[in-house]
PDB file of C-alpha atoms in Angstrom:
ATOM      1  CA  MET Y   7      98.365 121.057  45.672  1.00  0.00           C
ATOM      2  CA  VAL Y   8      98.066 117.813  47.389  1.00  0.00           C
ATOM      3  CA  PRO Y   9      98.001 117.827  51.219  1.00  0.00           C
ATOM      4  CA  GLU Y  10     100.520 116.259  53.000  1.00  0.00           C
ATOM      5  CA  ARG Y  11      99.542 112.882  54.869  1.00  0.00           C
ATOM      6  CA  VAL Y  12     100.666 112.919  58.276  1.00  0.00           C
ATOM      7  CA  ASP Y  13     100.992 109.671  60.413  1.00  0.00           C
ATOM      8  CA  GLN Y  14      99.019 110.608  63.347  1.00  0.00           C
ATOM      9  CA  ALA Y  15     100.458 107.644  65.749  1.00  0.00           C
ATOM     10  CA  ALA Y  16     104.122 108.988  64.673  1.00  0.00           C
ATOM     11  CA  ARG Y  17     103.023 112.490  65.251  1.00  0.00           C
ATOM     12  CA  ARG Y  18     101.306 112.031  68.862  1.00  0.00           C
ATOM     13  CA  GLU Y  19     104.535 109.872  69.579  1.00  0.00           C
ATOM     14  CA  GLU Y  20     106.690 112.628  68.521  1.00  0.00           C
ATOM     15  CA  ILE Y  21     104.654 115.372  70.744  1.00  0.00           C
ATOM     16  CA  ARG Y  22     104.898 113.003  73.434  1.00  0.00           C
ATOM     17  CA  SER Y  23     108.505 112.274  73.268  1.00  0.00           C
ATOM     18  CA  SER Y  24     109.064 115.902  73.171  1.00  0.00           C
ATOM     19  CA  ALA Y  25     106.819 116.773  76.205  1.00  0.00           C
ATOM     20  CA  ILE Y  26     108.566 114.430  78.186  1.00  0.00           C
ATOM     21  CA  ARG Y  27     112.163 116.089  77.169  1.00  0.00           C
ATOM     22  CA  VAL Y  28     110.590 119.514  78.008  1.00  0.00           C
ATOM     23  CA  LEU Y  29     109.219 117.725  81.175  1.00  0.00           C
ATOM     24  CA  SER Y  30     112.574 116.230  81.994  1.00  0.00           C
ATOM     25  CA  ARG Y  31     114.603 119.358  81.234  1.00  0.00           C
ATOM     26  CA  GLU Y  32     112.584 122.058  83.001  1.00  0.00           C
ATOM     27  CA  GLY Y  33     111.511 120.062  85.905  1.00  0.00           C
ATOM     28  CA  PHE Y  34     108.266 118.839  87.574  1.00  0.00           C
ATOM     29  CA  ALA Y  35     107.486 122.023  89.455  1.00  0.00           C
ATOM     30  CA  VAL Y  36     107.865 124.412  86.478  1.00  0.00           C
ATOM     31  CA  THR Y  37     105.560 122.428  84.235  1.00  0.00           C
ATOM     32  CA  LYS Y  38     101.921 122.486  83.892  1.00  0.00           C
ATOM     33  CA  GLY Y  39      99.822 120.132  85.920  1.00  0.00           C
ATOM     34  CA  GLU Y  40      97.952 118.858  82.851  1.00  0.00           C
ATOM     35  CA  ASP Y  41     101.554 118.006  81.139  1.00  0.00           C
ATOM     36  CA  ARG Y  42     102.760 116.343  84.404  1.00  0.00           C
ATOM     37  CA  ALA Y  43      99.240 114.165  84.734  1.00  0.00           C
ATOM     38  CA  ALA Y  44      99.511 113.164  81.154  1.00  0.00           C
ATOM     39  CA  GLU Y  45     103.301 112.145  81.413  1.00  0.00           C
ATOM     40  CA  VAL Y  46     102.442 110.429  84.759  1.00  0.00           C
ATOM     41  CA  ALA Y  47      99.515 108.338  83.110  1.00  0.00           C
ATOM     42  CA  LEU Y  48     101.292 107.423  80.362  1.00  0.00           C
ATOM     43  CA  MET Y  49     103.909 106.117  82.452  1.00  0.00           C
ATOM     44  CA  ALA Y  50     101.303 104.387  85.076  1.00  0.00           C
ATOM     45  CA  GLU Y  51      99.825 102.729  81.730  1.00  0.00           C
ATOM     46  CA  ARG Y  52     102.908 101.226  80.504  1.00  0.00           C
ATOM     47  CA  THR Y  53     103.800  99.795  83.742  1.00  0.00           C
ATOM     48  CA  ASP Y  54     100.262  98.458  84.504  1.00  0.00           C
ATOM     49  CA  ARG Y  55     100.531  96.728  81.244  1.00  0.00           C
ATOM     50  CA  LEU Y  56     103.531  94.928  82.461  1.00  0.00           C
ATOM     51  CA  SER Y  57     101.892  94.184  85.822  1.00  0.00           C
ATOM     52  CA  GLN Y  58      98.646  92.935  84.109  1.00  0.00           C
ATOM     53  CA  SER Y  59     100.916  90.561  81.774  1.00  0.00           C
ATOM     54  CA  ALA Y  60     102.713  89.140  84.748  1.00  0.00           C
ATOM     55  CA  LEU Y  61      99.105  88.269  86.432  1.00  0.00           C
ATOM     56  CA  GLN Y  62      98.152  85.972  83.385  1.00  0.00           C
ATOM     57  CA  PRO Y  63      98.646  82.550  84.592  1.00  0.00           C
ATOM     58  CA  HIS Y  64     100.153  81.118  81.833  1.00  0.00           C
ATOM     59  CA  ARG Y  65     103.733  80.336  83.479  1.00  0.00           C
ATOM     60  CA  PRO Y  66     104.861  79.790  86.975  1.00  0.00           C
ATOM     61  CA  ALA Y  67     104.567  82.977  89.355  1.00  0.00           C
ATOM     62  CA  VAL Y  68     108.480  82.955  89.996  1.00  0.00           C
ATOM     63  CA  GLU Y  69     108.841  83.311  86.031  1.00  0.00           C
ATOM     64  CA  ARG Y  70     106.501  85.940  85.591  1.00  0.00           C
ATOM     65  CA  LEU Y  71     107.904  87.807  88.612  1.00  0.00           C
ATOM     66  CA  THR Y  72     111.223  87.576  86.908  1.00  0.00           C
ATOM     67  CA  GLY Y  73     109.815  88.939  83.656  1.00  0.00           C
ATOM     68  CA  LEU Y  74     108.170  91.782  85.337  1.00  0.00           C
ATOM     69  CA  LEU Y  75     111.378  92.904  87.086  1.00  0.00           C
ATOM     70  CA  ARG Y  76     113.383  92.632  84.215  1.00  0.00           C
ATOM     71  CA  SER Y  77     110.879  94.010  81.719  1.00  0.00           C
ATOM     72  CA  THR Y  78     110.446  97.188  84.357  1.00  0.00           C
ATOM     73  CA  VAL Y  79     114.192  97.757  84.381  1.00  0.00           C
ATOM     74  CA  GLU Y  80     114.708  97.491  80.770  1.00  0.00           C
ATOM     75  CA  LEU Y  81     111.473 100.103  80.677  1.00  0.00           C
ATOM     76  CA  TRP Y  82     113.256 102.582  82.583  1.00  0.00           C
ATOM     77  CA  ALA Y  83     116.447 102.055  80.830  1.00  0.00           C
ATOM     78  CA  GLU Y  84     114.721 103.018  77.212  1.00  0.00           C
ATOM     79  CA  GLN Y  85     112.834 105.988  79.130  1.00  0.00           C
ATOM     80  CA  PRO Y  86     115.545 107.982  80.919  1.00  0.00           C
ATOM     81  CA  ASP Y  87     113.660 111.159  80.509  1.00  0.00           C
ATOM     82  CA  LEU Y  88     110.666 109.594  81.843  1.00  0.00           C
ATOM     83  CA  ALA Y  89     112.583 108.068  84.692  1.00  0.00           C
ATOM     84  CA  ARG Y  90     113.764 111.637  85.622  1.00  0.00           C
ATOM     85  CA  VAL Y  91     109.992 112.675  85.785  1.00  0.00           C
ATOM     86  CA  LEU Y  92     109.359 109.989  88.309  1.00  0.00           C
ATOM     87  CA  THR Y  93     112.401 111.105  90.600  1.00  0.00           C
ATOM     88  CA  ASP Y  94     110.818 114.661  90.262  1.00  0.00           C
ATOM     89  CA  LEU Y  95     107.547 112.960  91.477  1.00  0.00           C
ATOM     90  CA  TRP Y  96     109.605 111.557  94.450  1.00  0.00           C
ATOM     91  CA  ALA Y  97     110.690 115.050  95.332  1.00  0.00           C
ATOM     92  CA  ALA Y  98     107.453 116.974  94.839  1.00  0.00           C
ATOM     93  CA  GLU Y  99     106.100 118.515  98.129  1.00  0.00           C
ATOM     94  CA  ARG Y 100     103.324 116.239  99.058  1.00  0.00           C
ATOM     95  CA  THR Y 101     101.281 118.939 101.392  1.00  0.00           C
ATOM     96  CA  PRO Y 102      99.721 120.394  99.883  1.00  0.00           C
ATOM     97  CA  ALA Y 103     100.268 118.457  96.518  1.00  0.00           C
ATOM     98  CA  PRO Y 104     101.099 120.597  93.449  1.00  0.00           C
ATOM     99  CA  ALA Y 105      98.392 120.523  90.890  1.00  0.00           C
ATOM    100  CA  GLY Y 106      98.357 117.709  88.733  1.00  0.00           C
ATOM    101  CA  THR Y 107     100.410 115.501  91.003  1.00  0.00           C
ATOM    102  CA  PRO Y 108      99.122 111.949  90.799  1.00  0.00           C
ATOM    103  CA  ASP Y 109      98.080 110.109  93.452  1.00  0.00           C
ATOM    104  CA  MET Y 110     101.855 107.935  93.969  1.00  0.00           C
ATOM    105  CA  THR Y 111     100.319 106.278  97.031  1.00  0.00           C
ATOM    106  CA  ALA Y 112      97.713 104.603  94.755  1.00  0.00           C
ATOM    107  CA  VAL Y 113     100.305 103.661  92.030  1.00  0.00           C
ATOM    108  CA  TYR Y 114     102.712 102.387  94.538  1.00  0.00           C
ATOM    109  CA  ARG Y 115      99.972 100.380  96.247  1.00  0.00           C
ATOM    110  CA  THR Y 116      98.884  98.969  92.801  1.00  0.00           C
ATOM    111  CA  HIS Y 117     102.207  97.754  91.997  1.00  0.00           C
ATOM    112  CA  ARG Y 118     102.988  96.197  95.338  1.00  0.00           C
ATOM    113  CA  ALA Y 119      99.460  94.278  94.745  1.00  0.00           C
ATOM    114  CA  VAL Y 120     100.998  92.950  91.794  1.00  0.00           C
ATOM    115  CA  VAL Y 121     104.227  91.726  93.297  1.00  0.00           C
ATOM    116  CA  ILE Y 122     102.464  90.475  96.104  1.00  0.00           C
ATOM    117  CA  GLU Y 123      99.890  88.217  94.123  1.00  0.00           C
ATOM    118  CA  LEU Y 124     102.913  86.865  92.420  1.00  0.00           C
ATOM    119  CA  LEU Y 125     104.924  86.192  95.578  1.00  0.00           C
ATOM    120  CA  ARG Y 126     101.778  84.340  96.801  1.00  0.00           C
ATOM    121  CA  GLU Y 127     101.411  82.472  93.871  1.00  0.00           C
ATOM    122  CA  GLY Y 128     105.067  81.109  94.025  1.00  0.00           C
ATOM    123  CA  VAL Y 129     104.431  80.116  97.696  1.00  0.00           C
ATOM    124  CA  ARG Y 130     101.172  78.332  96.918  1.00  0.00           C
ATOM    125  CA  GLU Y 131     103.499  76.544  94.072  1.00  0.00           C
ATOM    126  CA  GLY Y 132     106.075  75.508  96.024  1.00  0.00           C
ATOM    127  CA  ASP Y 133     109.047  77.802  94.545  1.00  0.00           C
ATOM    128  CA  LEU Y 134     109.275  80.621  97.149  1.00  0.00           C
ATOM    129  CA  ARG Y 135     108.897  80.341 100.920  1.00  0.00           C
ATOM    130  CA  PRO Y 136     106.140  80.775 103.187  1.00  0.00           C
ATOM    131  CA  GLY Y 137     105.629  84.182 104.280  1.00  0.00           C
ATOM    132  CA  ALA Y 138     106.676  86.140 101.293  1.00  0.00           C
ATOM    133  CA  GLY Y 139     104.625  89.042 101.044  1.00  0.00           C
ATOM    134  CA  PRO Y 140     103.979  92.971 101.296  1.00  0.00           C
ATOM    135  CA  ALA Y 141     107.559  93.476 102.843  1.00  0.00           C
ATOM    136  CA  GLU Y 142     109.362  91.476  99.973  1.00  0.00           C
ATOM    137  CA  ALA Y 143     107.236  93.058  97.576  1.00  0.00           C
ATOM    138  CA  ALA Y 144     108.118  96.671  98.870  1.00  0.00           C
ATOM    139  CA  VAL Y 145     112.156  95.577  98.806  1.00  0.00           C
ATOM    140  CA  LEU Y 146     111.780  94.256  95.280  1.00  0.00           C
ATOM    141  CA  ILE Y 147     110.277  97.710  94.185  1.00  0.00           C
ATOM    142  CA  GLY Y 148     112.860  99.610  96.069  1.00  0.00           C
ATOM    143  CA  ALA Y 149     115.803  97.290  94.534  1.00  0.00           C
ATOM    144  CA  ILE Y 150     114.794  98.626  91.058  1.00  0.00           C
ATOM    145  CA  GLU Y 151     114.250 102.281  91.992  1.00  0.00           C
ATOM    146  CA  GLY Y 152     117.506 102.527  94.123  1.00  0.00           C
ATOM    147  CA  CYS Y 153     119.582 101.248  91.014  1.00  0.00           C
ATOM    148  CA  LEU Y 154     117.504 103.553  89.002  1.00  0.00           C
ATOM    149  CA  VAL Y 155     118.248 106.513  90.992  1.00  0.00           C
ATOM    150  CA  GLN Y 156     122.158 105.250  90.960  1.00  0.00           C
ATOM    151  CA  TRP Y 157     121.956 105.369  87.066  1.00  0.00           C
ATOM    152  CA  LEU Y 158     120.480 108.642  86.737  1.00  0.00           C
ATOM    153  CA  ILE Y 159     123.017 110.361  89.159  1.00  0.00           C
ATOM    154  CA  ASP Y 160     125.920 108.202  87.611  1.00  0.00           C
ATOM    155  CA  PRO Y 161     125.372 107.286  84.096  1.00  0.00           C
ATOM    156  CA  SER Y 162     128.141 104.808  84.330  1.00  0.00           C
ATOM    157  CA  VAL Y 163     125.910 102.569  86.505  1.00  0.00           C
ATOM    158  CA  PRO Y 164     124.899  99.926  83.796  1.00  0.00           C
ATOM    159  CA  LEU Y 165     121.005 100.010  84.401  1.00  0.00           C
ATOM    160  CA  THR Y 166     120.181  97.318  81.681  1.00  0.00           C
ATOM    161  CA  GLU Y 167     122.959  94.954  83.188  1.00  0.00           C
ATOM    162  CA  LEU Y 168     121.475  95.195  86.560  1.00  0.00           C
ATOM    163  CA  SER Y 169     117.896  93.189  86.179  1.00  0.00           C
ATOM    164  CA  THR Y 170     119.893  89.816  86.488  1.00  0.00           C
ATOM    165  CA  PRO Y 171     121.656  90.882  89.973  1.00  0.00           C
ATOM    166  CA  ILE Y 172     118.518  92.586  91.306  1.00  0.00           C
ATOM    167  CA  ILE Y 173     116.560  89.350  90.451  1.00  0.00           C
ATOM    168  CA  GLY Y 174     119.214  87.099  91.967  1.00  0.00           C
ATOM    169  CA  ALA Y 175     119.552  89.040  94.927  1.00  0.00           C
ATOM    170  CA  CYS Y 176     116.132  89.620  95.849  1.00  0.00           C
ATOM    171  CA  LEU Y 177     114.797  86.308  95.095  1.00  0.00           C
ATOM    172  CA  SER Y 178     117.549  84.199  96.601  1.00  0.00           C
ATOM    173  CA  ASP Y 179     116.104  84.545 100.200  1.00  0.00           C
ATOM    174  CA  LEU Y 180     112.583  84.090  98.971  1.00  0.00           C
ATOM    175  CA  ARG Y 181     113.385  80.563  97.337  1.00  0.00           C
ATOM    176  CA  ASP Y 182     111.918  77.624  99.252  1.00  0.00           C
ATOM    177  CA  ASP Y 183     114.875  75.688 100.096  1.00  0.00           C
ATOM    178  CA  ARG Y 184     112.441  72.625  99.579  1.00  0.00           C
ATOM    179  CA  ALA Y 185     112.121  73.385  95.941  1.00  0.00           C
ATOM    180  CA  ARG Y 186     115.903  74.036  95.437  1.00  0.00           C
ATOM    181  CA  GLY Y 187     117.001  70.625  96.698  1.00  0.00           C
ATOM    182  CA  PRO Y 188     120.155  69.816  98.529  1.00  0.00           C
ATOM    183  CA  GLY Y 189     123.162  71.532  97.270  1.00  0.00           C
ATOM    184  CA  SER Y 190     121.467  74.036  94.935  1.00  0.00           C
ATOM    185  CA  ALA Y 191     122.563  77.999  95.105  1.00  0.00           C
TER     186      ALA Y 191
END
């Protein structure tokens, strides 16, 4: 008898996907802290990779910011169960924090810092208006998450189609009028 060869990467992905489905179905509060922490760590790792890629100065900051926003929406749209876990994290009682609950304050601080850096680079490059910073970063992140919540509650909301309107609505006020020129929108 020859032992069956198992693709370890495929097996890990199968286990991870199963854990996400259980976490999504059963809810954050009734799952073990280790399971929650593992899934949130995976989610944070994916979004951190997007953020770190956006900080690589190979294109103008506004293009990198636009790519980051679009990629974030696509990531959530591809992972609805993981998105549901995130909403459970938002709803989790903060004091005292349930065992295994990640430090969401630190997660958000990190994400805002990346967006703030891209906004400031956009200002230095002359594409965004002076003064774009922390408040605008919070609004950009909030716009994506607001659309995410609407999509989770009402699946007829086309999350994958919303990245362009989110980018357009949020960045239109941030554009430096001098960079646009007269008559541009």
